[in-house]
Amino acid sequence: MNLRILIIPVLLLFFGCTQTNIKPEKQLEPIPNTDVYLKVLGIAQDGGMPHINNSQEYNDVANGDRKKELVVSLGLIDTEQKKKYLFDATPDMPEQLDMLHKELITNTIIDGVFLTHAHIGHYTGLMHFGREAMGADAIPVYAMPKMNTFLSTNGPWSQLVGIENIKIVPMLADSSITLSRKLKITPFLVPHRDEYSETVGYRIEGPEKTALFIPDINKWSKWTTSIIEEVKKVDYAFLDATFFSEGEIPRPMSEVPHPFIDETVALFKEEDAAIKSKVIFIHFNHSNPALDKQDVKRLALEKEGYRFARQGEIFGL
């Protein structure tokens, strides 16, 4: 018998067994039939996943047992105006900007960056616009008053401002910014650990649908606004889901207050599935069991209607 005939099936069997263990994700929906849409560019908390000082997570990603997750960011694409915008400048911004480039090829890398606050996962990507990397020319960066002052008076960010790698576009809470006849953005203040800047969420209004983006907030009870009523007013609500429940990390969780997923779910307990389905959890700490798509508690919440953001998902506006 020809040895080659025997060897080929054996090789095929061997190489077939070396594939990664990650289960293929459900195919994401195609880009909607609209001129304006959001794209999820990352879902992890500021430290990303795998997380610093966690060799097991790095091994799991290298072995294909887990998927790397980029830090939370949304892209906003306006195909009619040929414009694209970014919500938060994460440490993963270069890769996320490339994702946007593949969505819409234009002469500019980005037409504006909307910042939420001065925690490391939400603004430090601006460094890539500097002369050590891109050497960008006056990228519009939308910032609240304290955020503006922080960037303008503290190095190395002040260099970006001084040599006009970025151009600060001032924002005020509850004051809308009209990007086009189809797009309006409104920042609003939320309570958070505001060591260096205030913290905002965003209301993103398209021609047909509206989204909330609140990646960071201390606790819903600390906010004078009802999150339930705000969710009812929109079509999509991307909400802080840093931790699933108390005791998730080996430190006092009061040091890093966030609304636990189970606390948010308790608030919406009496709402129907149509309201719950507007909630899209995002900003997961590497410790959060909901990062596992097969987690029992996550699957149970999905049956109730809740959604969990996935990188690459699109939402028509």
PDB file of C-alpha atoms in Angstrom:
ATOM      1  CA  MET A   1       0.000   0.000   0.000  1.00  0.00           C
ATOM      2  CA  ASN A   2       1.249   3.523  -0.796  1.00  0.00           C
ATOM      3  CA  LEU A   3       2.741   5.077   2.376  1.00  0.00           C
ATOM      4  CA  ARG A   4       1.642   8.565   1.290  1.00  0.00           C
ATOM      5  CA  ILE A   5      -1.976   7.423   1.354  1.00  0.00           C
ATOM      6  CA  LEU A   6      -1.529   6.365   4.997  1.00  0.00           C
ATOM      7  CA  ILE A   7       0.410   9.460   6.093  1.00  0.00           C
ATOM      8  CA  ILE A   8      -1.987  12.091   4.734  1.00  0.00           C
ATOM      9  CA  PRO A   9      -5.023  11.015   6.826  1.00  0.00           C
ATOM     10  CA  VAL A  10      -2.812  10.808   9.927  1.00  0.00           C
ATOM     11  CA  LEU A  11      -1.477  14.326   9.345  1.00  0.00           C
ATOM     12  CA  LEU A  12      -4.990  15.623   8.799  1.00  0.00           C
ATOM     13  CA  LEU A  13      -6.099  14.029  12.059  1.00  0.00           C
ATOM     14  CA  PHE A  14      -3.110  15.525  13.916  1.00  0.00           C
ATOM     15  CA  PHE A  15      -3.563  19.045  12.652  1.00  0.00           C
ATOM     16  CA  GLY A  16      -7.314  18.857  13.176  1.00  0.00           C
ATOM     17  CA  CYS A  17      -6.688  18.153  16.858  1.00  0.00           C
ATOM     18  CA  THR A  18      -4.437  21.200  17.323  1.00  0.00           C
ATOM     19  CA  GLN A  19      -7.142  23.761  16.635  1.00  0.00           C
ATOM     20  CA  THR A  20      -8.029  26.179  19.433  1.00  0.00           C
ATOM     21  CA  ASN A  21     -10.653  25.299  22.003  1.00  0.00           C
ATOM     22  CA  ILE A  22     -12.635  28.517  21.645  1.00  0.00           C
ATOM     23  CA  LYS A  23     -16.121  27.757  20.429  1.00  0.00           C
ATOM     24  CA  PRO A  24     -16.995  29.699  17.284  1.00  0.00           C
ATOM     25  CA  GLU A  25     -19.136  32.702  18.088  1.00  0.00           C
ATOM     26  CA  LYS A  26     -22.544  33.143  16.598  1.00  0.00           C
ATOM     27  CA  GLN A  27     -22.138  35.090  13.376  1.00  0.00           C
ATOM     28  CA  LEU A  28     -22.645  38.799  13.933  1.00  0.00           C
ATOM     29  CA  GLU A  29     -25.436  40.500  12.065  1.00  0.00           C
ATOM     30  CA  PRO A  30     -24.536  42.374   8.860  1.00  0.00           C
ATOM     31  CA  ILE A  31     -24.302  46.138   8.823  1.00  0.00           C
ATOM     32  CA  PRO A  32     -27.877  47.471   9.004  1.00  0.00           C
ATOM     33  CA  ASN A  33     -29.523  49.204   6.100  1.00  0.00           C
ATOM     34  CA  THR A  34     -28.903  52.650   7.520  1.00  0.00           C
ATOM     35  CA  ASP A  35     -26.521  55.539   7.024  1.00  0.00           C
ATOM     36  CA  VAL A  36     -25.662  55.768  10.704  1.00  0.00           C
ATOM     37  CA  TYR A  37     -24.709  53.016  13.155  1.00  0.00           C
ATOM     38  CA  LEU A  38     -22.677  52.118  16.234  1.00  0.00           C
ATOM     39  CA  LYS A  39     -20.027  49.413  16.318  1.00  0.00           C
ATOM     40  CA  VAL A  40     -18.732  47.828  19.523  1.00  0.00           C
ATOM     41  CA  LEU A  41     -14.935  48.104  19.472  1.00  0.00           C
ATOM     42  CA  GLY A  42     -14.193  46.669  22.918  1.00  0.00           C
ATOM     43  CA  ILE A  43     -16.004  45.365  25.985  1.00  0.00           C
ATOM     44  CA  ALA A  44     -13.387  44.998  28.763  1.00  0.00           C
ATOM     45  CA  GLN A  45     -12.761  47.215  31.785  1.00  0.00           C
ATOM     46  CA  ASP A  46      -9.738  49.550  31.675  1.00  0.00           C
ATOM     47  CA  GLY A  47      -7.177  46.793  32.321  1.00  0.00           C
ATOM     48  CA  GLY A  48      -8.386  44.638  29.421  1.00  0.00           C
ATOM     49  CA  MET A  49      -8.433  40.856  29.266  1.00  0.00           C
ATOM     50  CA  PRO A  50      -5.969  39.180  29.697  1.00  0.00           C
ATOM     51  CA  HIS A  51      -5.156  41.361  32.678  1.00  0.00           C
ATOM     52  CA  ILE A  52      -1.795  42.483  34.020  1.00  0.00           C
ATOM     53  CA  ASN A  53      -0.258  40.107  36.586  1.00  0.00           C
ATOM     54  CA  ASN A  54      -2.511  37.233  35.551  1.00  0.00           C
ATOM     55  CA  SER A  55      -0.409  34.590  33.826  1.00  0.00           C
ATOM     56  CA  GLN A  56      -3.285  32.128  33.705  1.00  0.00           C
ATOM     57  CA  GLU A  57      -5.333  34.475  31.536  1.00  0.00           C
ATOM     58  CA  TYR A  58      -2.395  35.025  29.189  1.00  0.00           C
ATOM     59  CA  ASN A  59      -1.898  31.269  28.952  1.00  0.00           C
ATOM     60  CA  ASP A  60      -5.604  30.736  28.293  1.00  0.00           C
ATOM     61  CA  VAL A  61      -5.555  33.269  25.442  1.00  0.00           C
ATOM     62  CA  ALA A  62      -2.338  31.818  23.999  1.00  0.00           C
ATOM     63  CA  ASN A  63      -3.794  28.309  24.130  1.00  0.00           C
ATOM     64  CA  GLY A  64      -7.062  29.399  22.550  1.00  0.00           C
ATOM     65  CA  ASP A  65      -9.158  28.680  25.637  1.00  0.00           C
ATOM     66  CA  ARG A  66     -10.236  32.300  26.017  1.00  0.00           C
ATOM     67  CA  LYS A  67     -10.552  35.269  23.693  1.00  0.00           C
ATOM     68  CA  LYS A  68      -8.635  38.509  24.150  1.00  0.00           C
ATOM     69  CA  GLU A  69     -11.013  41.389  24.874  1.00  0.00           C
ATOM     70  CA  LEU A  70     -10.207  45.004  24.023  1.00  0.00           C
ATOM     71  CA  VAL A  71     -11.026  47.869  26.371  1.00  0.00           C
ATOM     72  CA  VAL A  72     -14.474  49.437  26.099  1.00  0.00           C
ATOM     73  CA  SER A  73     -15.077  51.720  23.151  1.00  0.00           C
ATOM     74  CA  LEU A  74     -17.837  52.445  20.668  1.00  0.00           C
ATOM     75  CA  GLY A  75     -17.375  53.577  17.092  1.00  0.00           C
ATOM     76  CA  LEU A  76     -19.965  55.802  15.423  1.00  0.00           C
ATOM     77  CA  ILE A  77     -20.146  55.635  11.633  1.00  0.00           C
ATOM     78  CA  ASP A  78     -21.994  58.105   9.390  1.00  0.00           C
ATOM     79  CA  THR A  79     -21.728  56.778   5.852  1.00  0.00           C
ATOM     80  CA  GLU A  80     -23.714  59.626   4.320  1.00  0.00           C
ATOM     81  CA  GLN A  81     -21.339  62.271   5.674  1.00  0.00           C
ATOM     82  CA  LYS A  82     -18.338  59.920   5.407  1.00  0.00           C
ATOM     83  CA  LYS A  83     -17.476  60.592   9.038  1.00  0.00           C
ATOM     84  CA  LYS A  84     -16.525  58.323  11.916  1.00  0.00           C
ATOM     85  CA  TYR A  85     -16.225  59.036  15.611  1.00  0.00           C
ATOM     86  CA  LEU A  86     -14.837  57.259  18.654  1.00  0.00           C
ATOM     87  CA  PHE A  87     -16.203  57.085  22.176  1.00  0.00           C
ATOM     88  CA  ASP A  88     -13.206  56.912  24.525  1.00  0.00           C
ATOM     89  CA  ALA A  89      -9.533  56.644  23.596  1.00  0.00           C
ATOM     90  CA  THR A  90      -8.439  53.327  25.096  1.00  0.00           C
ATOM     91  CA  PRO A  91      -4.968  51.759  25.295  1.00  0.00           C
ATOM     92  CA  ASP A  92      -6.216  49.570  22.417  1.00  0.00           C
ATOM     93  CA  MET A  93      -7.102  52.591  20.256  1.00  0.00           C
ATOM     94  CA  PRO A  94      -4.749  51.833  17.308  1.00  0.00           C
ATOM     95  CA  GLU A  95      -6.418  48.458  16.739  1.00  0.00           C
ATOM     96  CA  GLN A  96      -9.861  49.967  17.256  1.00  0.00           C
ATOM     97  CA  LEU A  97      -9.197  52.760  14.769  1.00  0.00           C
ATOM     98  CA  ASP A  98      -8.148  50.135  12.247  1.00  0.00           C
ATOM     99  CA  MET A  99     -11.474  48.382  12.830  1.00  0.00           C
ATOM    100  CA  LEU A 100     -13.236  51.655  12.038  1.00  0.00           C
ATOM    101  CA  HIS A 101     -11.066  52.160   8.951  1.00  0.00           C
ATOM    102  CA  LYS A 102     -12.305  48.831   7.631  1.00  0.00           C
ATOM    103  CA  GLU A 103     -15.884  50.021   8.180  1.00  0.00           C
ATOM    104  CA  LEU A 104     -15.437  53.312   6.350  1.00  0.00           C
ATOM    105  CA  ILE A 105     -12.335  54.323   4.423  1.00  0.00           C
ATOM    106  CA  THR A 106     -11.889  58.106   4.450  1.00  0.00           C
ATOM    107  CA  ASN A 107      -9.056  60.629   4.246  1.00  0.00           C
ATOM    108  CA  THR A 108      -9.062  61.085   8.029  1.00  0.00           C
ATOM    109  CA  ILE A 109      -8.228  58.434  10.618  1.00  0.00           C
ATOM    110  CA  ILE A 110     -11.008  59.740  12.879  1.00  0.00           C
ATOM    111  CA  ASP A 111     -13.286  62.781  12.816  1.00  0.00           C
ATOM    112  CA  GLY A 112     -13.667  63.162  16.553  1.00  0.00           C
ATOM    113  CA  VAL A 113     -13.072  61.451  19.903  1.00  0.00           C
ATOM    114  CA  PHE A 114     -15.612  61.808  22.721  1.00  0.00           C
ATOM    115  CA  LEU A 115     -14.084  61.257  26.175  1.00  0.00           C
ATOM    116  CA  THR A 116     -16.035  60.121  29.236  1.00  0.00           C
ATOM    117  CA  HIS A 117     -13.437  60.698  31.987  1.00  0.00           C
ATOM    118  CA  ALA A 118      -9.799  60.555  33.069  1.00  0.00           C
ATOM    119  CA  HIS A 119      -9.374  56.912  34.071  1.00  0.00           C
ATOM    120  CA  ILE A 120      -6.680  55.000  32.232  1.00  0.00           C
ATOM    121  CA  GLY A 121      -8.901  52.950  29.966  1.00  0.00           C
ATOM    122  CA  HIS A 122     -10.783  55.948  28.640  1.00  0.00           C
ATOM    123  CA  TYR A 123      -8.272  58.595  27.553  1.00  0.00           C
ATOM    124  CA  THR A 124      -4.694  57.247  27.499  1.00  0.00           C
ATOM    125  CA  GLY A 125      -5.034  56.085  23.891  1.00  0.00           C
ATOM    126  CA  LEU A 126      -4.598  59.756  22.977  1.00  0.00           C
ATOM    127  CA  MET A 127      -0.851  59.131  23.354  1.00  0.00           C
ATOM    128  CA  HIS A 128      -0.871  57.413  19.970  1.00  0.00           C
ATOM    129  CA  PHE A 129      -1.742  60.743  18.315  1.00  0.00           C
ATOM    130  CA  GLY A 130       1.564  62.192  19.591  1.00  0.00           C
ATOM    131  CA  ARG A 131       4.778  62.801  17.659  1.00  0.00           C
ATOM    132  CA  GLU A 132       6.273  59.529  18.979  1.00  0.00           C
ATOM    133  CA  ALA A 133       3.593  57.630  17.043  1.00  0.00           C
ATOM    134  CA  MET A 134       1.186  59.176  14.510  1.00  0.00           C
ATOM    135  CA  GLY A 135       2.076  62.851  14.825  1.00  0.00           C
ATOM    136  CA  ALA A 136      -1.575  63.661  14.169  1.00  0.00           C
ATOM    137  CA  ASP A 137      -2.858  67.009  12.989  1.00  0.00           C
ATOM    138  CA  ALA A 138      -5.576  68.591  15.150  1.00  0.00           C
ATOM    139  CA  ILE A 139      -7.731  65.535  15.857  1.00  0.00           C
ATOM    140  CA  PRO A 140     -10.937  66.906  17.476  1.00  0.00           C
ATOM    141  CA  VAL A 141     -11.221  65.656  21.072  1.00  0.00           C
ATOM    142  CA  TYR A 142     -14.508  66.458  22.799  1.00  0.00           C
ATOM    143  CA  ALA A 143     -13.948  67.077  26.512  1.00  0.00           C
ATOM    144  CA  MET A 144     -15.786  68.443  29.532  1.00  0.00           C
ATOM    145  CA  PRO A 145     -14.323  71.482  31.405  1.00  0.00           C
ATOM    146  CA  LYS A 146     -12.273  69.561  34.017  1.00  0.00           C
ATOM    147  CA  MET A 147     -11.143  67.037  31.431  1.00  0.00           C
ATOM    148  CA  ASN A 148     -10.080  69.923  29.189  1.00  0.00           C
ATOM    149  CA  THR A 149      -8.042  71.464  32.017  1.00  0.00           C
ATOM    150  CA  PHE A 150      -6.475  68.106  32.911  1.00  0.00           C
ATOM    151  CA  LEU A 151      -5.308  67.476  29.337  1.00  0.00           C
ATOM    152  CA  SER A 152      -4.164  71.055  28.788  1.00  0.00           C
ATOM    153  CA  THR A 153      -2.116  71.449  31.973  1.00  0.00           C
ATOM    154  CA  ASN A 154      -0.593  68.012  32.593  1.00  0.00           C
ATOM    155  CA  GLY A 155       2.150  66.384  30.568  1.00  0.00           C
ATOM    156  CA  PRO A 156       2.429  64.469  28.381  1.00  0.00           C
ATOM    157  CA  TRP A 157      -1.117  65.316  27.314  1.00  0.00           C
ATOM    158  CA  SER A 158      -0.426  69.055  27.301  1.00  0.00           C
ATOM    159  CA  GLN A 159       2.127  68.459  24.542  1.00  0.00           C
ATOM    160  CA  LEU A 160      -0.589  66.960  22.359  1.00  0.00           C
ATOM    161  CA  VAL A 161      -2.575  70.153  22.895  1.00  0.00           C
ATOM    162  CA  GLY A 162       0.397  72.504  22.597  1.00  0.00           C
ATOM    163  CA  ILE A 163       1.666  71.226  19.252  1.00  0.00           C
ATOM    164  CA  GLU A 164      -1.888  70.586  18.059  1.00  0.00           C
ATOM    165  CA  ASN A 165      -1.793  66.845  17.640  1.00  0.00           C
ATOM    166  CA  ILE A 166      -5.264  67.155  19.149  1.00  0.00           C
ATOM    167  CA  LYS A 167      -7.695  70.048  19.276  1.00  0.00           C
ATOM    168  CA  ILE A 168      -9.937  70.214  22.337  1.00  0.00           C
ATOM    169  CA  VAL A 169     -13.611  70.808  21.546  1.00  0.00           C
ATOM    170  CA  PRO A 170     -15.266  71.997  24.787  1.00  0.00           C
ATOM    171  CA  MET A 171     -18.464  70.325  25.961  1.00  0.00           C
ATOM    172  CA  LEU A 172     -20.994  71.213  28.653  1.00  0.00           C
ATOM    173  CA  ALA A 173     -23.278  68.826  30.505  1.00  0.00           C
ATOM    174  CA  ASP A 174     -26.726  68.446  28.949  1.00  0.00           C
ATOM    175  CA  SER A 175     -25.723  70.634  26.005  1.00  0.00           C
ATOM    176  CA  SER A 176     -26.173  68.832  22.690  1.00  0.00           C
ATOM    177  CA  ILE A 177     -23.619  68.706  19.898  1.00  0.00           C
ATOM    178  CA  THR A 178     -25.015  68.398  16.387  1.00  0.00           C
ATOM    179  CA  LEU A 179     -22.657  66.418  14.174  1.00  0.00           C
ATOM    180  CA  SER A 180     -24.970  66.315  11.156  1.00  0.00           C
ATOM    181  CA  ARG A 181     -28.664  66.489  10.336  1.00  0.00           C
ATOM    182  CA  LYS A 182     -28.853  62.848  11.419  1.00  0.00           C
ATOM    183  CA  LEU A 183     -26.610  62.824  14.495  1.00  0.00           C
ATOM    184  CA  LYS A 184     -26.751  64.543  17.860  1.00  0.00           C
ATOM    185  CA  ILE A 185     -24.595  63.814  20.926  1.00  0.00           C
ATOM    186  CA  THR A 186     -25.441  64.925  24.466  1.00  0.00           C
ATOM    187  CA  PRO A 187     -23.092  64.423  27.446  1.00  0.00           C
ATOM    188  CA  PHE A 188     -24.557  64.171  30.947  1.00  0.00           C
ATOM    189  CA  LEU A 189     -22.813  63.996  34.314  1.00  0.00           C
ATOM    190  CA  VAL A 190     -22.771  60.773  36.337  1.00  0.00           C
ATOM    191  CA  PRO A 191     -21.266  60.151  39.803  1.00  0.00           C
ATOM    192  CA  HIS A 192     -17.901  58.418  39.680  1.00  0.00           C
ATOM    193  CA  ARG A 193     -14.437  58.635  41.248  1.00  0.00           C
ATOM    194  CA  ASP A 194     -13.578  61.994  39.711  1.00  0.00           C
ATOM    195  CA  GLU A 195      -9.958  62.341  40.802  1.00  0.00           C
ATOM    196  CA  TYR A 196      -8.854  64.250  37.694  1.00  0.00           C
ATOM    197  CA  SER A 197     -11.993  65.042  35.732  1.00  0.00           C
ATOM    198  CA  GLU A 198     -15.752  64.850  35.839  1.00  0.00           C
ATOM    199  CA  THR A 199     -17.406  61.734  34.377  1.00  0.00           C
ATOM    200  CA  VAL A 200     -20.077  61.720  31.720  1.00  0.00           C
ATOM    201  CA  GLY A 201     -22.285  59.304  29.901  1.00  0.00           C
ATOM    202  CA  TYR A 202     -23.621  60.015  26.426  1.00  0.00           C
ATOM    203  CA  ARG A 203     -26.963  60.085  24.692  1.00  0.00           C
ATOM    204  CA  ILE A 204     -26.382  59.302  21.017  1.00  0.00           C
ATOM    205  CA  GLU A 205     -29.307  60.216  18.775  1.00  0.00           C
ATOM    206  CA  GLY A 206     -29.570  58.992  15.204  1.00  0.00           C
ATOM    207  CA  PRO A 207     -32.317  59.546  12.623  1.00  0.00           C
ATOM    208  CA  GLU A 208     -34.388  56.607  13.899  1.00  0.00           C
ATOM    209  CA  LYS A 209     -32.918  55.269  17.137  1.00  0.00           C
ATOM    210  CA  THR A 210     -31.150  56.483  20.260  1.00  0.00           C
ATOM    211  CA  ALA A 211     -28.499  54.950  22.516  1.00  0.00           C
ATOM    212  CA  LEU A 212     -27.167  55.536  26.024  1.00  0.00           C
ATOM    213  CA  PHE A 213     -23.500  54.931  26.769  1.00  0.00           C
ATOM    214  CA  ILE A 214     -22.619  54.767  30.479  1.00  0.00           C
ATOM    215  CA  PRO A 215     -19.470  52.652  30.817  1.00  0.00           C
ATOM    216  CA  ASP A 216     -18.632  53.949  34.321  1.00  0.00           C
ATOM    217  CA  ILE A 217     -20.792  55.048  37.232  1.00  0.00           C
ATOM    218  CA  ASN A 218     -20.497  54.463  40.983  1.00  0.00           C
ATOM    219  CA  LYS A 219     -23.955  53.124  41.898  1.00  0.00           C
ATOM    220  CA  TRP A 220     -27.329  53.804  40.294  1.00  0.00           C
ATOM    221  CA  SER A 221     -28.595  54.986  43.696  1.00  0.00           C
ATOM    222  CA  LYS A 222     -25.961  57.763  43.701  1.00  0.00           C
ATOM    223  CA  TRP A 223     -27.373  59.225  40.498  1.00  0.00           C
ATOM    224  CA  THR A 224     -30.279  61.637  40.846  1.00  0.00           C
ATOM    225  CA  THR A 225     -31.700  60.317  37.578  1.00  0.00           C
ATOM    226  CA  SER A 226     -33.664  57.058  37.300  1.00  0.00           C
ATOM    227  CA  ILE A 227     -31.769  54.613  35.117  1.00  0.00           C
ATOM    228  CA  ILE A 228     -35.014  52.703  34.514  1.00  0.00           C
ATOM    229  CA  GLU A 229     -36.724  55.782  33.086  1.00  0.00           C
ATOM    230  CA  GLU A 230     -33.682  56.660  30.979  1.00  0.00           C
ATOM    231  CA  VAL A 231     -33.542  53.148  29.510  1.00  0.00           C
ATOM    232  CA  LYS A 232     -37.227  53.370  28.608  1.00  0.00           C
ATOM    233  CA  LYS A 233     -36.525  56.497  26.527  1.00  0.00           C
ATOM    234  CA  VAL A 234     -33.919  54.855  24.271  1.00  0.00           C
ATOM    235  CA  ASP A 235     -33.467  51.846  22.012  1.00  0.00           C
ATOM    236  CA  TYR A 236     -30.089  50.713  23.325  1.00  0.00           C
ATOM    237  CA  ALA A 237     -28.511  51.255  26.751  1.00  0.00           C
ATOM    238  CA  PHE A 238     -24.838  50.283  27.070  1.00  0.00           C
ATOM    239  CA  LEU A 239     -24.463  50.071  30.852  1.00  0.00           C
ATOM    240  CA  ASP A 240     -21.585  49.619  33.307  1.00  0.00           C
ATOM    241  CA  ALA A 241     -21.207  45.914  34.103  1.00  0.00           C
ATOM    242  CA  THR A 242     -17.727  45.938  35.617  1.00  0.00           C
ATOM    243  CA  PHE A 243     -18.548  43.320  38.244  1.00  0.00           C
ATOM    244  CA  PHE A 244     -21.240  40.684  38.480  1.00  0.00           C
ATOM    245  CA  SER A 245     -21.606  40.621  42.260  1.00  0.00           C
ATOM    246  CA  GLU A 246     -20.077  41.402  45.645  1.00  0.00           C
ATOM    247  CA  GLY A 247     -16.903  39.517  46.598  1.00  0.00           C
ATOM    248  CA  GLU A 248     -15.717  39.084  43.029  1.00  0.00           C
ATOM    249  CA  ILE A 249     -12.226  40.480  43.595  1.00  0.00           C
ATOM    250  CA  PRO A 250      -9.821  40.062  46.562  1.00  0.00           C
ATOM    251  CA  ARG A 251     -10.011  43.665  47.760  1.00  0.00           C
ATOM    252  CA  PRO A 252     -12.694  45.876  49.309  1.00  0.00           C
ATOM    253  CA  MET A 253     -15.050  46.504  46.418  1.00  0.00           C
ATOM    254  CA  SER A 254     -16.077  49.800  47.986  1.00  0.00           C
ATOM    255  CA  GLU A 255     -12.705  51.095  46.717  1.00  0.00           C
ATOM    256  CA  VAL A 256     -13.900  50.648  43.134  1.00  0.00           C
ATOM    257  CA  PRO A 257     -17.657  51.219  43.282  1.00  0.00           C
ATOM    258  CA  HIS A 258     -19.679  50.148  40.273  1.00  0.00           C
ATOM    259  CA  PRO A 259     -23.236  48.839  39.924  1.00  0.00           C
ATOM    260  CA  PHE A 260     -23.012  45.045  40.055  1.00  0.00           C
ATOM    261  CA  ILE A 261     -24.875  43.262  37.298  1.00  0.00           C
ATOM    262  CA  ASP A 262     -27.092  41.599  39.882  1.00  0.00           C
ATOM    263  CA  GLU A 263     -27.925  45.049  41.342  1.00  0.00           C
ATOM    264  CA  THR A 264     -28.922  46.377  37.917  1.00  0.00           C
ATOM    265  CA  VAL A 265     -31.009  43.284  37.268  1.00  0.00           C
ATOM    266  CA  ALA A 266     -32.773  43.756  40.612  1.00  0.00           C
ATOM    267  CA  LEU A 267     -33.740  47.294  39.608  1.00  0.00           C
ATOM    268  CA  PHE A 268     -35.319  46.046  36.373  1.00  0.00           C
ATOM    269  CA  LYS A 269     -36.958  43.007  37.954  1.00  0.00           C
ATOM    270  CA  GLU A 270     -40.518  44.232  37.428  1.00  0.00           C
ATOM    271  CA  GLU A 271     -39.951  45.458  33.855  1.00  0.00           C
ATOM    272  CA  ASP A 272     -41.016  43.387  30.880  1.00  0.00           C
ATOM    273  CA  ALA A 273     -38.661  41.655  28.442  1.00  0.00           C
ATOM    274  CA  ALA A 274     -38.945  44.497  25.917  1.00  0.00           C
ATOM    275  CA  ILE A 275     -37.399  46.918  28.418  1.00  0.00           C
ATOM    276  CA  LYS A 276     -34.806  44.441  29.657  1.00  0.00           C
ATOM    277  CA  SER A 277     -33.707  43.793  26.072  1.00  0.00           C
ATOM    278  CA  LYS A 278     -32.629  47.429  25.770  1.00  0.00           C
ATOM    279  CA  VAL A 279     -29.969  46.825  28.442  1.00  0.00           C
ATOM    280  CA  ILE A 280     -26.631  45.875  26.907  1.00  0.00           C
ATOM    281  CA  PHE A 281     -24.025  45.132  29.561  1.00  0.00           C
ATOM    282  CA  ILE A 282     -20.499  46.356  28.807  1.00  0.00           C
ATOM    283  CA  HIS A 283     -17.187  47.251  30.566  1.00  0.00           C
ATOM    284  CA  PHE A 284     -16.477  43.826  32.103  1.00  0.00           C
ATOM    285  CA  ASN A 285     -13.624  43.399  34.562  1.00  0.00           C
ATOM    286  CA  HIS A 286     -11.405  40.414  33.770  1.00  0.00           C
ATOM    287  CA  SER A 287     -12.836  38.723  36.888  1.00  0.00           C
ATOM    288  CA  ASN A 288     -16.434  38.977  35.682  1.00  0.00           C
ATOM    289  CA  PRO A 289     -17.900  35.516  34.960  1.00  0.00           C
ATOM    290  CA  ALA A 290     -20.164  37.095  32.337  1.00  0.00           C
ATOM    291  CA  LEU A 291     -17.161  37.261  29.986  1.00  0.00           C
ATOM    292  CA  ASP A 292     -17.772  33.535  29.534  1.00  0.00           C
ATOM    293  CA  LYS A 293     -20.592  33.211  26.999  1.00  0.00           C
ATOM    294  CA  GLN A 294     -21.485  29.840  28.495  1.00  0.00           C
ATOM    295  CA  ASP A 295     -21.697  31.085  32.077  1.00  0.00           C
ATOM    296  CA  VAL A 296     -24.911  29.807  33.680  1.00  0.00           C
ATOM    297  CA  LYS A 297     -25.875  33.153  35.239  1.00  0.00           C
ATOM    298  CA  ARG A 298     -25.263  35.003  31.985  1.00  0.00           C
ATOM    299  CA  LEU A 299     -27.346  32.512  30.024  1.00  0.00           C
ATOM    300  CA  ALA A 300     -30.177  32.884  32.541  1.00  0.00           C
ATOM    301  CA  LEU A 301     -30.158  36.673  32.152  1.00  0.00           C
ATOM    302  CA  GLU A 302     -30.111  36.388  28.372  1.00  0.00           C
ATOM    303  CA  LYS A 303     -33.273  34.291  28.610  1.00  0.00           C
ATOM    304  CA  GLU A 304     -34.875  37.198  30.460  1.00  0.00           C
ATOM    305  CA  GLY A 305     -33.941  39.518  27.591  1.00  0.00           C
ATOM    306  CA  TYR A 306     -30.735  41.164  28.825  1.00  0.00           C
ATOM    307  CA  ARG A 307     -27.897  41.492  26.349  1.00  0.00           C
ATOM    308  CA  PHE A 308     -24.121  41.322  26.713  1.00  0.00           C
ATOM    309  CA  ALA A 309     -22.030  43.415  24.327  1.00  0.00           C
ATOM    310  CA  ARG A 310     -19.734  41.597  21.919  1.00  0.00           C
ATOM    311  CA  GLN A 311     -16.844  43.141  20.037  1.00  0.00           C
ATOM    312  CA  GLY A 312     -17.843  43.704  16.441  1.00  0.00           C
ATOM    313  CA  GLU A 313     -21.586  44.024  17.056  1.00  0.00           C
ATOM    314  CA  ILE A 314     -23.395  46.773  15.205  1.00  0.00           C
ATOM    315  CA  PHE A 315     -26.465  48.774  16.177  1.00  0.00           C
ATOM    316  CA  GLY A 316     -28.326  50.812  13.597  1.00  0.00           C
ATOM    317  CA  LEU A 317     -29.345  54.346  14.521  1.00  0.00           C
TER     318      LEU A 317
END
